[in-house]
Amino acid sequence: MSNWEDRRLLVKAANLYYFDGWTQAQIAKKMSVSRPVISKMLNRARELGIVEIYIKDENAHTATLEHQLEKKFNLKEAMVVPTAGLTPEMIRRSVGKAAAYYVSKNLEGITSMGISWGTALYNLVKEYPYENRPELNIVPLVGGMGRKLVDIHSNLLAYQLAQKVNGTCSYLYAPAMVESEDLKQRLIESEDIANVLEEGRQVQMALVGIGNPLLNSTMSTMDYLKEEDLISLRKSGVVGDIGSRFYDVIGEQIKHPLNDRVIGLNLNELKNIPEVVGVAEGAHKVESLLIALKTGYLNVLILDDSTAQSLLHELV
């Protein structure tokens, strides 16, 4: 512990720096010491609790959550959106806007981007700014999802995002899930579909949503998953899906007829993409997200603060 005179000097330096806005050089001149000495004194004042720094802003708690998520799951980046006072629709838009901002600011050197499907990615594309990136090609990573909610299909999202960036896009002319494994095999061997799937495997960045097929599932809303499918998936131990590929509690793609009939990238192929950006919101996705993160399917995560808090609480 410093003696009284030492503490008096620490308090004096801290007052001049934090309250009066003096530079370290100015304080050093006044106190007849070098600038590095003042720097050490200010650090010492913080260590002794003479100075405590608080960030008074709504982003302070989200910045803490971001840091915790990045550290826990070895993420390149986490973006957490504050949601106090927002309606569910406003939260979805805010998460979409944050995701659009992240992608727009991280396209340096990117010429190929994959996109999956779903509401989260629909909001990302909707909020994406108009840019001029003619070198960028957008590739759908999974086939279409029937006749309902066509505005969240990967082909349409790829097309709309390409329009926003003045780029190009490919089209995957196939359903996301077909009636039989035999039909799937015939389709993925056709040249057009095989080429687009290969393009998808080679993208530098992938945009994906994370789903919980057993709770509030868009696939159920679209009648893609029937009641008997949900019962069967539950028995198989499913906890989540990415790009219509279902995985279990240890993050492995489950052995199930539904997975065998999907036309799109599988989870191992997704893992090989250099940067996978996951976009999600909602407490019902916490377990699905937790397993996806633990398995290393995602490098970047963009979500709302409530889901982020629940996610970190699950680890305690």
PDB file of C-alpha atoms in Angstrom:
ATOM      1  CA  MET A   1       0.000   0.000   0.000  1.00  0.00           C
ATOM      2  CA  SER A   2       1.294   3.497  -0.869  1.00  0.00           C
ATOM      3  CA  ASN A   3       1.909   5.960   1.940  1.00  0.00           C
ATOM      4  CA  TRP A   4      -0.195   9.108   2.369  1.00  0.00           C
ATOM      5  CA  GLU A   5       2.030  11.288   0.176  1.00  0.00           C
ATOM      6  CA  ASP A   6       2.010   8.720  -2.656  1.00  0.00           C
ATOM      7  CA  ARG A   7      -1.767   8.462  -2.523  1.00  0.00           C
ATOM      8  CA  ARG A   8      -2.136  12.264  -2.477  1.00  0.00           C
ATOM      9  CA  LEU A   9      -0.092  12.493  -5.692  1.00  0.00           C
ATOM     10  CA  LEU A  10      -2.099   9.681  -7.325  1.00  0.00           C
ATOM     11  CA  VAL A  11      -5.367  11.462  -6.492  1.00  0.00           C
ATOM     12  CA  LYS A  12      -4.004  14.778  -7.764  1.00  0.00           C
ATOM     13  CA  ALA A  13      -2.869  13.255 -11.087  1.00  0.00           C
ATOM     14  CA  ALA A  14      -6.184  11.408 -11.477  1.00  0.00           C
ATOM     15  CA  ASN A  15      -8.198  14.581 -10.821  1.00  0.00           C
ATOM     16  CA  LEU A  16      -6.261  16.551 -13.403  1.00  0.00           C
ATOM     17  CA  TYR A  17      -6.522  13.767 -16.000  1.00  0.00           C
ATOM     18  CA  TYR A  18     -10.121  12.555 -15.568  1.00  0.00           C
ATOM     19  CA  PHE A  19     -11.932  15.690 -14.339  1.00  0.00           C
ATOM     20  CA  ASP A  20      -9.942  18.597 -15.754  1.00  0.00           C
ATOM     21  CA  GLY A  21      -9.031  16.911 -19.055  1.00  0.00           C
ATOM     22  CA  TRP A  22      -5.318  17.567 -18.847  1.00  0.00           C
ATOM     23  CA  THR A  23      -2.993  15.496 -21.018  1.00  0.00           C
ATOM     24  CA  GLN A  24      -0.412  13.236 -19.394  1.00  0.00           C
ATOM     25  CA  ALA A  25       2.328  15.519 -20.764  1.00  0.00           C
ATOM     26  CA  GLN A  26       0.740  18.591 -19.105  1.00  0.00           C
ATOM     27  CA  ILE A  27       0.431  16.814 -15.751  1.00  0.00           C
ATOM     28  CA  ALA A  28       4.029  15.582 -16.015  1.00  0.00           C
ATOM     29  CA  LYS A  29       5.253  19.155 -16.541  1.00  0.00           C
ATOM     30  CA  LYS A  30       3.243  20.459 -13.566  1.00  0.00           C
ATOM     31  CA  MET A  31       4.465  17.683 -11.273  1.00  0.00           C
ATOM     32  CA  SER A  32       8.059  17.820 -12.618  1.00  0.00           C
ATOM     33  CA  VAL A  33       8.179  14.163 -13.653  1.00  0.00           C
ATOM     34  CA  SER A  34       8.283  12.335 -17.007  1.00  0.00           C
ATOM     35  CA  ARG A  35       5.131  11.397 -18.944  1.00  0.00           C
ATOM     36  CA  PRO A  36       5.678   7.605 -18.444  1.00  0.00           C
ATOM     37  CA  VAL A  37       5.670   8.235 -14.659  1.00  0.00           C
ATOM     38  CA  ILE A  38       2.209   9.852 -14.976  1.00  0.00           C
ATOM     39  CA  SER A  39       0.997   6.913 -17.069  1.00  0.00           C
ATOM     40  CA  LYS A  40       2.138   4.500 -14.335  1.00  0.00           C
ATOM     41  CA  MET A  41       0.505   6.673 -11.640  1.00  0.00           C
ATOM     42  CA  LEU A  42      -2.856   6.604 -13.460  1.00  0.00           C
ATOM     43  CA  ASN A  43      -2.641   2.818 -13.826  1.00  0.00           C
ATOM     44  CA  ARG A  44      -1.750   2.549 -10.118  1.00  0.00           C
ATOM     45  CA  ALA A  45      -4.746   4.733  -9.203  1.00  0.00           C
ATOM     46  CA  ARG A  46      -7.018   2.243 -11.031  1.00  0.00           C
ATOM     47  CA  GLU A  47      -5.333  -0.764  -9.398  1.00  0.00           C
ATOM     48  CA  LEU A  48      -5.838   0.700  -5.899  1.00  0.00           C
ATOM     49  CA  GLY A  49      -9.489   1.530  -6.606  1.00  0.00           C
ATOM     50  CA  ILE A  50      -8.855   5.291  -6.303  1.00  0.00           C
ATOM     51  CA  VAL A  51     -10.243   5.533  -9.840  1.00  0.00           C
ATOM     52  CA  GLU A  52     -13.136   3.371 -11.034  1.00  0.00           C
ATOM     53  CA  ILE A  53     -14.250   3.680 -14.639  1.00  0.00           C
ATOM     54  CA  TYR A  54     -17.852   3.108 -15.695  1.00  0.00           C
ATOM     55  CA  ILE A  55     -19.207   3.238 -19.218  1.00  0.00           C
ATOM     56  CA  LYS A  56     -22.646   4.863 -19.117  1.00  0.00           C
ATOM     57  CA  ASP A  57     -24.263   3.763 -22.355  1.00  0.00           C
ATOM     58  CA  GLU A  58     -26.791   1.109 -23.400  1.00  0.00           C
ATOM     59  CA  ASN A  59     -24.011  -0.519 -25.440  1.00  0.00           C
ATOM     60  CA  ALA A  60     -21.874  -1.147 -22.337  1.00  0.00           C
ATOM     61  CA  HIS A  61     -23.679  -4.342 -21.361  1.00  0.00           C
ATOM     62  CA  THR A  62     -23.811  -5.589 -24.952  1.00  0.00           C
ATOM     63  CA  ALA A  63     -20.060  -4.989 -25.340  1.00  0.00           C
ATOM     64  CA  THR A  64     -19.495  -7.138 -22.239  1.00  0.00           C
ATOM     65  CA  LEU A  65     -21.717  -9.891 -23.653  1.00  0.00           C
ATOM     66  CA  GLU A  66     -19.853  -9.732 -26.970  1.00  0.00           C
ATOM     67  CA  HIS A  67     -16.495 -10.114 -25.234  1.00  0.00           C
ATOM     68  CA  GLN A  68     -17.757 -13.081 -23.178  1.00  0.00           C
ATOM     69  CA  LEU A  69     -19.187 -14.840 -26.246  1.00  0.00           C
ATOM     70  CA  GLU A  70     -15.997 -14.308 -28.264  1.00  0.00           C
ATOM     71  CA  LYS A  71     -13.884 -15.687 -25.424  1.00  0.00           C
ATOM     72  CA  LYS A  72     -16.121 -18.670 -24.554  1.00  0.00           C
ATOM     73  CA  PHE A  73     -16.608 -19.876 -28.119  1.00  0.00           C
ATOM     74  CA  ASN A  74     -13.414 -18.664 -29.786  1.00  0.00           C
ATOM     75  CA  LEU A  75     -15.395 -16.464 -32.182  1.00  0.00           C
ATOM     76  CA  LYS A  76     -13.828 -14.040 -34.620  1.00  0.00           C
ATOM     77  CA  GLU A  77     -16.579 -11.608 -33.636  1.00  0.00           C
ATOM     78  CA  ALA A  78     -19.880 -11.426 -31.774  1.00  0.00           C
ATOM     79  CA  MET A  79     -22.396  -8.620 -32.253  1.00  0.00           C
ATOM     80  CA  VAL A  80     -25.103  -8.260 -29.608  1.00  0.00           C
ATOM     81  CA  VAL A  81     -28.076  -5.991 -30.269  1.00  0.00           C
ATOM     82  CA  PRO A  82     -29.744  -4.123 -27.344  1.00  0.00           C
ATOM     83  CA  THR A  83     -33.504  -4.761 -27.330  1.00  0.00           C
ATOM     84  CA  ALA A  84     -34.954  -2.872 -24.346  1.00  0.00           C
ATOM     85  CA  GLY A  85     -38.377  -1.521 -25.259  1.00  0.00           C
ATOM     86  CA  LEU A  86     -38.455  -3.108 -28.713  1.00  0.00           C
ATOM     87  CA  THR A  87     -41.296  -5.207 -30.111  1.00  0.00           C
ATOM     88  CA  PRO A  88     -40.461  -8.698 -31.491  1.00  0.00           C
ATOM     89  CA  GLU A  89     -40.635  -7.345 -35.057  1.00  0.00           C
ATOM     90  CA  MET A  90     -38.316  -4.454 -34.186  1.00  0.00           C
ATOM     91  CA  ILE A  91     -35.856  -6.916 -32.589  1.00  0.00           C
ATOM     92  CA  ARG A  92     -35.799  -9.013 -35.770  1.00  0.00           C
ATOM     93  CA  ARG A  93     -35.131  -5.897 -37.847  1.00  0.00           C
ATOM     94  CA  SER A  94     -32.410  -4.668 -35.463  1.00  0.00           C
ATOM     95  CA  VAL A  95     -30.597  -8.013 -35.585  1.00  0.00           C
ATOM     96  CA  GLY A  96     -30.926  -7.990 -39.390  1.00  0.00           C
ATOM     97  CA  LYS A  97     -29.509  -4.465 -39.536  1.00  0.00           C
ATOM     98  CA  ALA A  98     -26.540  -5.408 -37.320  1.00  0.00           C
ATOM     99  CA  ALA A  99     -25.849  -8.469 -39.488  1.00  0.00           C
ATOM    100  CA  ALA A 100     -26.045  -6.356 -42.662  1.00  0.00           C
ATOM    101  CA  TYR A 101     -23.601  -3.866 -41.123  1.00  0.00           C
ATOM    102  CA  TYR A 102     -21.152  -6.644 -40.189  1.00  0.00           C
ATOM    103  CA  VAL A 103     -21.215  -8.243 -43.651  1.00  0.00           C
ATOM    104  CA  SER A 104     -20.900  -4.905 -45.462  1.00  0.00           C
ATOM    105  CA  LYS A 105     -17.830  -3.956 -43.402  1.00  0.00           C
ATOM    106  CA  ASN A 106     -16.110  -7.348 -43.810  1.00  0.00           C
ATOM    107  CA  LEU A 107     -16.187  -7.990 -47.562  1.00  0.00           C
ATOM    108  CA  GLU A 108     -12.595  -6.991 -48.252  1.00  0.00           C
ATOM    109  CA  GLY A 109     -11.221  -9.581 -50.703  1.00  0.00           C
ATOM    110  CA  ILE A 110     -14.476 -11.597 -50.720  1.00  0.00           C
ATOM    111  CA  THR A 111     -15.703 -12.558 -54.200  1.00  0.00           C
ATOM    112  CA  SER A 112     -18.011 -15.471 -53.319  1.00  0.00           C
ATOM    113  CA  MET A 113     -20.616 -15.584 -50.554  1.00  0.00           C
ATOM    114  CA  GLY A 114     -23.079 -18.334 -49.689  1.00  0.00           C
ATOM    115  CA  ILE A 115     -26.513 -17.721 -48.204  1.00  0.00           C
ATOM    116  CA  SER A 116     -28.926 -20.145 -46.564  1.00  0.00           C
ATOM    117  CA  TRP A 117     -32.584 -19.321 -45.931  1.00  0.00           C
ATOM    118  CA  GLY A 118     -34.958 -18.106 -43.204  1.00  0.00           C
ATOM    119  CA  THR A 119     -36.416 -15.063 -41.489  1.00  0.00           C
ATOM    120  CA  ALA A 120     -33.124 -13.868 -39.942  1.00  0.00           C
ATOM    121  CA  LEU A 121     -31.419 -13.795 -43.345  1.00  0.00           C
ATOM    122  CA  TYR A 122     -34.491 -12.214 -44.946  1.00  0.00           C
ATOM    123  CA  ASN A 123     -34.090  -9.303 -42.492  1.00  0.00           C
ATOM    124  CA  LEU A 124     -30.350  -9.122 -43.182  1.00  0.00           C
ATOM    125  CA  VAL A 125     -30.978  -8.773 -46.926  1.00  0.00           C
ATOM    126  CA  LYS A 126     -33.845  -6.329 -46.371  1.00  0.00           C
ATOM    127  CA  GLU A 127     -31.622  -4.052 -44.250  1.00  0.00           C
ATOM    128  CA  TYR A 128     -28.554  -4.385 -46.476  1.00  0.00           C
ATOM    129  CA  PRO A 129     -27.341  -1.073 -47.978  1.00  0.00           C
ATOM    130  CA  TYR A 130     -27.025  -0.553 -51.721  1.00  0.00           C
ATOM    131  CA  GLU A 131     -23.367  -0.960 -52.713  1.00  0.00           C
ATOM    132  CA  ASN A 132     -21.288  -1.468 -55.827  1.00  0.00           C
ATOM    133  CA  ARG A 133     -19.507  -4.819 -55.596  1.00  0.00           C
ATOM    134  CA  PRO A 134     -19.688  -6.252 -59.140  1.00  0.00           C
ATOM    135  CA  GLU A 135     -17.005  -8.838 -58.264  1.00  0.00           C
ATOM    136  CA  LEU A 136     -19.250 -10.503 -55.636  1.00  0.00           C
ATOM    137  CA  ASN A 137     -21.208 -13.651 -56.527  1.00  0.00           C
ATOM    138  CA  ILE A 138     -23.918 -14.897 -54.139  1.00  0.00           C
ATOM    139  CA  VAL A 139     -24.587 -18.656 -54.003  1.00  0.00           C
ATOM    140  CA  PRO A 140     -27.634 -20.345 -52.410  1.00  0.00           C
ATOM    141  CA  LEU A 141     -26.480 -23.087 -50.007  1.00  0.00           C
ATOM    142  CA  VAL A 142     -29.731 -25.057 -49.900  1.00  0.00           C
ATOM    143  CA  GLY A 143     -32.672 -25.653 -52.239  1.00  0.00           C
ATOM    144  CA  GLY A 144     -36.096 -23.971 -52.084  1.00  0.00           C
ATOM    145  CA  MET A 145     -38.667 -24.686 -49.398  1.00  0.00           C
ATOM    146  CA  GLY A 146     -41.984 -25.381 -51.105  1.00  0.00           C
ATOM    147  CA  ARG A 147     -44.585 -22.818 -52.115  1.00  0.00           C
ATOM    148  CA  LYS A 148     -45.065 -21.020 -48.789  1.00  0.00           C
ATOM    149  CA  LEU A 149     -43.044 -18.019 -47.603  1.00  0.00           C
ATOM    150  CA  VAL A 150     -41.076 -17.871 -50.838  1.00  0.00           C
ATOM    151  CA  ASP A 151     -39.550 -14.538 -49.781  1.00  0.00           C
ATOM    152  CA  ILE A 152     -37.259 -16.356 -47.321  1.00  0.00           C
ATOM    153  CA  HIS A 153     -35.987 -18.972 -49.817  1.00  0.00           C
ATOM    154  CA  SER A 154     -32.251 -19.047 -50.471  1.00  0.00           C
ATOM    155  CA  ASN A 155     -32.589 -18.483 -54.253  1.00  0.00           C
ATOM    156  CA  LEU A 156     -34.632 -15.328 -53.756  1.00  0.00           C
ATOM    157  CA  LEU A 157     -32.365 -14.062 -50.958  1.00  0.00           C
ATOM    158  CA  ALA A 158     -29.307 -14.669 -53.168  1.00  0.00           C
ATOM    159  CA  TYR A 159     -30.964 -12.754 -56.013  1.00  0.00           C
ATOM    160  CA  GLN A 160     -32.043  -9.829 -53.804  1.00  0.00           C
ATOM    161  CA  LEU A 161     -28.643  -9.532 -52.119  1.00  0.00           C
ATOM    162  CA  ALA A 162     -26.925  -9.614 -55.525  1.00  0.00           C
ATOM    163  CA  GLN A 163     -29.215  -6.758 -56.604  1.00  0.00           C
ATOM    164  CA  LYS A 164     -28.266  -4.751 -53.498  1.00  0.00           C
ATOM    165  CA  VAL A 165     -24.528  -5.095 -54.175  1.00  0.00           C
ATOM    166  CA  ASN A 166     -24.723  -4.871 -57.975  1.00  0.00           C
ATOM    167  CA  GLY A 167     -23.168  -8.336 -58.061  1.00  0.00           C
ATOM    168  CA  THR A 168     -24.160 -11.671 -59.556  1.00  0.00           C
ATOM    169  CA  CYS A 169     -25.832 -14.768 -58.181  1.00  0.00           C
ATOM    170  CA  SER A 170     -26.259 -18.453 -58.916  1.00  0.00           C
ATOM    171  CA  TYR A 171     -29.533 -20.388 -58.659  1.00  0.00           C
ATOM    172  CA  LEU A 172     -30.048 -23.809 -57.111  1.00  0.00           C
ATOM    173  CA  TYR A 173     -32.949 -25.214 -59.113  1.00  0.00           C
ATOM    174  CA  ALA A 174     -34.012 -27.882 -56.628  1.00  0.00           C
ATOM    175  CA  PRO A 175     -36.197 -28.268 -53.541  1.00  0.00           C
ATOM    176  CA  ALA A 176     -34.496 -28.214 -50.145  1.00  0.00           C
ATOM    177  CA  MET A 177     -35.974 -31.616 -49.359  1.00  0.00           C
ATOM    178  CA  VAL A 178     -37.203 -34.211 -51.855  1.00  0.00           C
ATOM    179  CA  GLU A 179     -39.467 -37.268 -51.510  1.00  0.00           C
ATOM    180  CA  SER A 180     -36.746 -39.912 -51.618  1.00  0.00           C
ATOM    181  CA  GLU A 181     -32.999 -40.387 -51.367  1.00  0.00           C
ATOM    182  CA  ASP A 182     -33.037 -41.885 -54.854  1.00  0.00           C
ATOM    183  CA  LEU A 183     -34.568 -38.712 -56.344  1.00  0.00           C
ATOM    184  CA  LYS A 184     -32.065 -36.582 -54.433  1.00  0.00           C
ATOM    185  CA  GLN A 185     -29.190 -38.619 -55.887  1.00  0.00           C
ATOM    186  CA  ARG A 186     -30.446 -38.136 -59.423  1.00  0.00           C
ATOM    187  CA  LEU A 187     -30.891 -34.386 -58.916  1.00  0.00           C
ATOM    188  CA  ILE A 188     -27.478 -33.697 -57.349  1.00  0.00           C
ATOM    189  CA  GLU A 189     -25.826 -35.575 -60.203  1.00  0.00           C
ATOM    190  CA  SER A 190     -27.395 -33.260 -62.791  1.00  0.00           C
ATOM    191  CA  GLU A 191     -24.815 -30.785 -64.064  1.00  0.00           C
ATOM    192  CA  ASP A 192     -26.583 -27.530 -63.125  1.00  0.00           C
ATOM    193  CA  ILE A 193     -27.272 -28.572 -59.533  1.00  0.00           C
ATOM    194  CA  ALA A 194     -23.873 -30.242 -59.052  1.00  0.00           C
ATOM    195  CA  ASN A 195     -22.101 -27.070 -60.230  1.00  0.00           C
ATOM    196  CA  VAL A 196     -23.986 -24.773 -57.851  1.00  0.00           C
ATOM    197  CA  LEU A 197     -23.425 -27.130 -54.901  1.00  0.00           C
ATOM    198  CA  GLU A 198     -19.706 -27.110 -55.709  1.00  0.00           C
ATOM    199  CA  GLU A 199     -19.779 -23.291 -55.884  1.00  0.00           C
ATOM    200  CA  GLY A 200     -21.365 -23.350 -52.429  1.00  0.00           C
ATOM    201  CA  ARG A 201     -18.557 -25.496 -51.041  1.00  0.00           C
ATOM    202  CA  GLN A 202     -15.993 -23.003 -52.346  1.00  0.00           C
ATOM    203  CA  VAL A 203     -17.480 -19.747 -50.970  1.00  0.00           C
ATOM    204  CA  GLN A 204     -15.309 -17.570 -48.734  1.00  0.00           C
ATOM    205  CA  MET A 205     -18.128 -16.475 -46.433  1.00  0.00           C
ATOM    206  CA  ALA A 206     -21.469 -18.114 -45.576  1.00  0.00           C
ATOM    207  CA  LEU A 207     -24.548 -16.481 -44.041  1.00  0.00           C
ATOM    208  CA  VAL A 208     -26.719 -18.896 -42.076  1.00  0.00           C
ATOM    209  CA  GLY A 209     -29.659 -18.918 -39.715  1.00  0.00           C
ATOM    210  CA  ILE A 210     -29.930 -21.348 -36.803  1.00  0.00           C
ATOM    211  CA  GLY A 211     -33.223 -23.115 -36.142  1.00  0.00           C
ATOM    212  CA  ASN A 212     -34.852 -25.236 -33.480  1.00  0.00           C
ATOM    213  CA  PRO A 213     -37.059 -27.629 -35.481  1.00  0.00           C
ATOM    214  CA  LEU A 214     -39.039 -28.589 -32.364  1.00  0.00           C
ATOM    215  CA  LEU A 215     -39.977 -25.054 -31.261  1.00  0.00           C
ATOM    216  CA  ASN A 216     -41.436 -22.223 -33.378  1.00  0.00           C
ATOM    217  CA  SER A 217     -39.934 -23.820 -36.477  1.00  0.00           C
ATOM    218  CA  THR A 218     -40.353 -22.021 -39.797  1.00  0.00           C
ATOM    219  CA  MET A 219     -40.151 -25.428 -41.483  1.00  0.00           C
ATOM    220  CA  SER A 220     -43.270 -26.480 -39.557  1.00  0.00           C
ATOM    221  CA  THR A 221     -45.031 -23.218 -40.477  1.00  0.00           C
ATOM    222  CA  MET A 222     -44.294 -23.982 -44.129  1.00  0.00           C
ATOM    223  CA  ASP A 223     -45.638 -27.555 -43.758  1.00  0.00           C
ATOM    224  CA  TYR A 224     -42.196 -28.876 -44.620  1.00  0.00           C
ATOM    225  CA  LEU A 225     -42.147 -30.762 -41.337  1.00  0.00           C
ATOM    226  CA  LYS A 226     -45.299 -32.716 -40.491  1.00  0.00           C
ATOM    227  CA  GLU A 227     -46.258 -33.846 -36.973  1.00  0.00           C
ATOM    228  CA  GLU A 228     -44.864 -37.341 -37.612  1.00  0.00           C
ATOM    229  CA  ASP A 229     -41.562 -35.762 -38.744  1.00  0.00           C
ATOM    230  CA  LEU A 230     -41.313 -33.790 -35.508  1.00  0.00           C
ATOM    231  CA  ILE A 231     -41.983 -36.916 -33.426  1.00  0.00           C
ATOM    232  CA  SER A 232     -39.332 -38.805 -35.391  1.00  0.00           C
ATOM    233  CA  LEU A 233     -36.800 -35.969 -35.073  1.00  0.00           C
ATOM    234  CA  ARG A 234     -37.430 -35.721 -31.337  1.00  0.00           C
ATOM    235  CA  LYS A 235     -36.741 -39.447 -30.973  1.00  0.00           C
ATOM    236  CA  SER A 236     -33.507 -39.010 -32.928  1.00  0.00           C
ATOM    237  CA  GLY A 237     -32.305 -36.436 -30.368  1.00  0.00           C
ATOM    238  CA  VAL A 238     -32.341 -33.388 -32.657  1.00  0.00           C
ATOM    239  CA  VAL A 239     -31.533 -30.030 -31.017  1.00  0.00           C
ATOM    240  CA  GLY A 240     -31.107 -27.711 -34.003  1.00  0.00           C
ATOM    241  CA  ASP A 241     -30.709 -27.210 -37.722  1.00  0.00           C
ATOM    242  CA  ILE A 242     -28.552 -25.100 -40.006  1.00  0.00           C
ATOM    243  CA  GLY A 243     -29.471 -24.955 -43.682  1.00  0.00           C
ATOM    244  CA  SER A 244     -32.133 -27.688 -43.128  1.00  0.00           C
ATOM    245  CA  ARG A 245     -29.491 -30.092 -41.780  1.00  0.00           C
ATOM    246  CA  PHE A 246     -30.453 -31.436 -38.358  1.00  0.00           C
ATOM    247  CA  TYR A 247     -27.882 -32.011 -35.603  1.00  0.00           C
ATOM    248  CA  ASP A 248     -27.907 -33.595 -32.159  1.00  0.00           C
ATOM    249  CA  VAL A 249     -26.684 -32.619 -28.679  1.00  0.00           C
ATOM    250  CA  ILE A 250     -23.062 -33.336 -29.574  1.00  0.00           C
ATOM    251  CA  GLY A 251     -23.355 -31.302 -32.781  1.00  0.00           C
ATOM    252  CA  GLU A 252     -23.286 -34.221 -35.203  1.00  0.00           C
ATOM    253  CA  GLN A 253     -25.582 -34.336 -38.209  1.00  0.00           C
ATOM    254  CA  ILE A 254     -28.143 -36.963 -37.174  1.00  0.00           C
ATOM    255  CA  LYS A 255     -28.678 -40.122 -39.181  1.00  0.00           C
ATOM    256  CA  HIS A 256     -32.250 -39.577 -40.299  1.00  0.00           C
ATOM    257  CA  PRO A 257     -34.207 -39.944 -43.568  1.00  0.00           C
ATOM    258  CA  LEU A 258     -34.939 -36.189 -43.594  1.00  0.00           C
ATOM    259  CA  ASN A 259     -31.211 -35.339 -43.584  1.00  0.00           C
ATOM    260  CA  ASP A 260     -30.669 -37.879 -46.362  1.00  0.00           C
ATOM    261  CA  ARG A 261     -33.180 -36.097 -48.598  1.00  0.00           C
ATOM    262  CA  VAL A 262     -31.812 -32.531 -48.281  1.00  0.00           C
ATOM    263  CA  ILE A 263     -30.302 -30.843 -51.330  1.00  0.00           C
ATOM    264  CA  GLY A 264     -27.707 -28.443 -50.014  1.00  0.00           C
ATOM    265  CA  LEU A 265     -24.415 -28.329 -48.158  1.00  0.00           C
ATOM    266  CA  ASN A 266     -24.013 -30.723 -45.250  1.00  0.00           C
ATOM    267  CA  LEU A 267     -22.650 -29.597 -41.888  1.00  0.00           C
ATOM    268  CA  ASN A 268     -19.121 -30.874 -42.489  1.00  0.00           C
ATOM    269  CA  GLU A 269     -18.992 -28.914 -45.748  1.00  0.00           C
ATOM    270  CA  LEU A 270     -20.262 -25.832 -43.918  1.00  0.00           C
ATOM    271  CA  LYS A 271     -17.477 -26.220 -41.352  1.00  0.00           C
ATOM    272  CA  ASN A 272     -14.872 -26.047 -44.137  1.00  0.00           C
ATOM    273  CA  ILE A 273     -15.991 -22.552 -45.220  1.00  0.00           C
ATOM    274  CA  PRO A 274     -13.450 -19.965 -43.945  1.00  0.00           C
ATOM    275  CA  GLU A 275     -16.045 -17.679 -42.337  1.00  0.00           C
ATOM    276  CA  VAL A 276     -19.562 -18.698 -41.286  1.00  0.00           C
ATOM    277  CA  VAL A 277     -21.754 -15.869 -39.992  1.00  0.00           C
ATOM    278  CA  GLY A 278     -24.677 -17.048 -37.855  1.00  0.00           C
ATOM    279  CA  VAL A 279     -27.689 -14.754 -37.365  1.00  0.00           C
ATOM    280  CA  ALA A 280     -30.334 -15.608 -34.759  1.00  0.00           C
ATOM    281  CA  GLU A 281     -32.763 -14.221 -32.203  1.00  0.00           C
ATOM    282  CA  GLY A 282     -35.167 -15.752 -29.707  1.00  0.00           C
ATOM    283  CA  ALA A 283     -34.879 -17.702 -26.451  1.00  0.00           C
ATOM    284  CA  HIS A 284     -36.214 -20.879 -28.113  1.00  0.00           C
ATOM    285  CA  LYS A 285     -32.936 -21.115 -30.060  1.00  0.00           C
ATOM    286  CA  VAL A 286     -30.583 -21.066 -27.062  1.00  0.00           C
ATOM    287  CA  GLU A 287     -29.818 -24.811 -26.979  1.00  0.00           C
ATOM    288  CA  SER A 288     -29.555 -24.980 -30.781  1.00  0.00           C
ATOM    289  CA  LEU A 289     -27.079 -22.076 -30.726  1.00  0.00           C
ATOM    290  CA  LEU A 290     -25.097 -23.449 -27.804  1.00  0.00           C
ATOM    291  CA  ILE A 291     -24.423 -26.749 -29.577  1.00  0.00           C
ATOM    292  CA  ALA A 292     -23.663 -25.035 -32.915  1.00  0.00           C
ATOM    293  CA  LEU A 293     -21.120 -22.806 -31.154  1.00  0.00           C
ATOM    294  CA  LYS A 294     -19.530 -25.615 -29.145  1.00  0.00           C
ATOM    295  CA  THR A 295     -19.182 -27.672 -32.330  1.00  0.00           C
ATOM    296  CA  GLY A 296     -17.482 -24.797 -34.135  1.00  0.00           C
ATOM    297  CA  TYR A 297     -20.013 -24.376 -36.946  1.00  0.00           C
ATOM    298  CA  LEU A 298     -19.937 -20.576 -36.546  1.00  0.00           C
ATOM    299  CA  ASN A 299     -17.044 -18.066 -36.611  1.00  0.00           C
ATOM    300  CA  VAL A 300     -19.227 -14.979 -36.186  1.00  0.00           C
ATOM    301  CA  LEU A 301     -22.488 -14.646 -34.254  1.00  0.00           C
ATOM    302  CA  ILE A 302     -25.032 -11.824 -34.434  1.00  0.00           C
ATOM    303  CA  LEU A 303     -27.962 -11.981 -32.001  1.00  0.00           C
ATOM    304  CA  ASP A 304     -30.112 -10.063 -29.494  1.00  0.00           C
ATOM    305  CA  ASP A 305     -28.986  -9.346 -25.922  1.00  0.00           C
ATOM    306  CA  SER A 306     -31.674 -11.483 -24.266  1.00  0.00           C
ATOM    307  CA  THR A 307     -30.634 -14.585 -26.235  1.00  0.00           C
ATOM    308  CA  ALA A 308     -26.962 -13.786 -25.590  1.00  0.00           C
ATOM    309  CA  GLN A 309     -27.561 -13.593 -21.820  1.00  0.00           C
ATOM    310  CA  SER A 310     -29.498 -16.888 -21.847  1.00  0.00           C
ATOM    311  CA  LEU A 311     -26.704 -18.494 -23.882  1.00  0.00           C
ATOM    312  CA  LEU A 312     -24.010 -17.468 -21.402  1.00  0.00           C
ATOM    313  CA  HIS A 313     -26.244 -18.416 -18.445  1.00  0.00           C
ATOM    314  CA  GLU A 314     -26.497 -21.965 -19.873  1.00  0.00           C
ATOM    315  CA  LEU A 315     -22.732 -22.292 -19.438  1.00  0.00           C
ATOM    316  CA  VAL A 316     -22.745 -21.431 -15.712  1.00  0.00           C
TER     317      VAL A 316
END
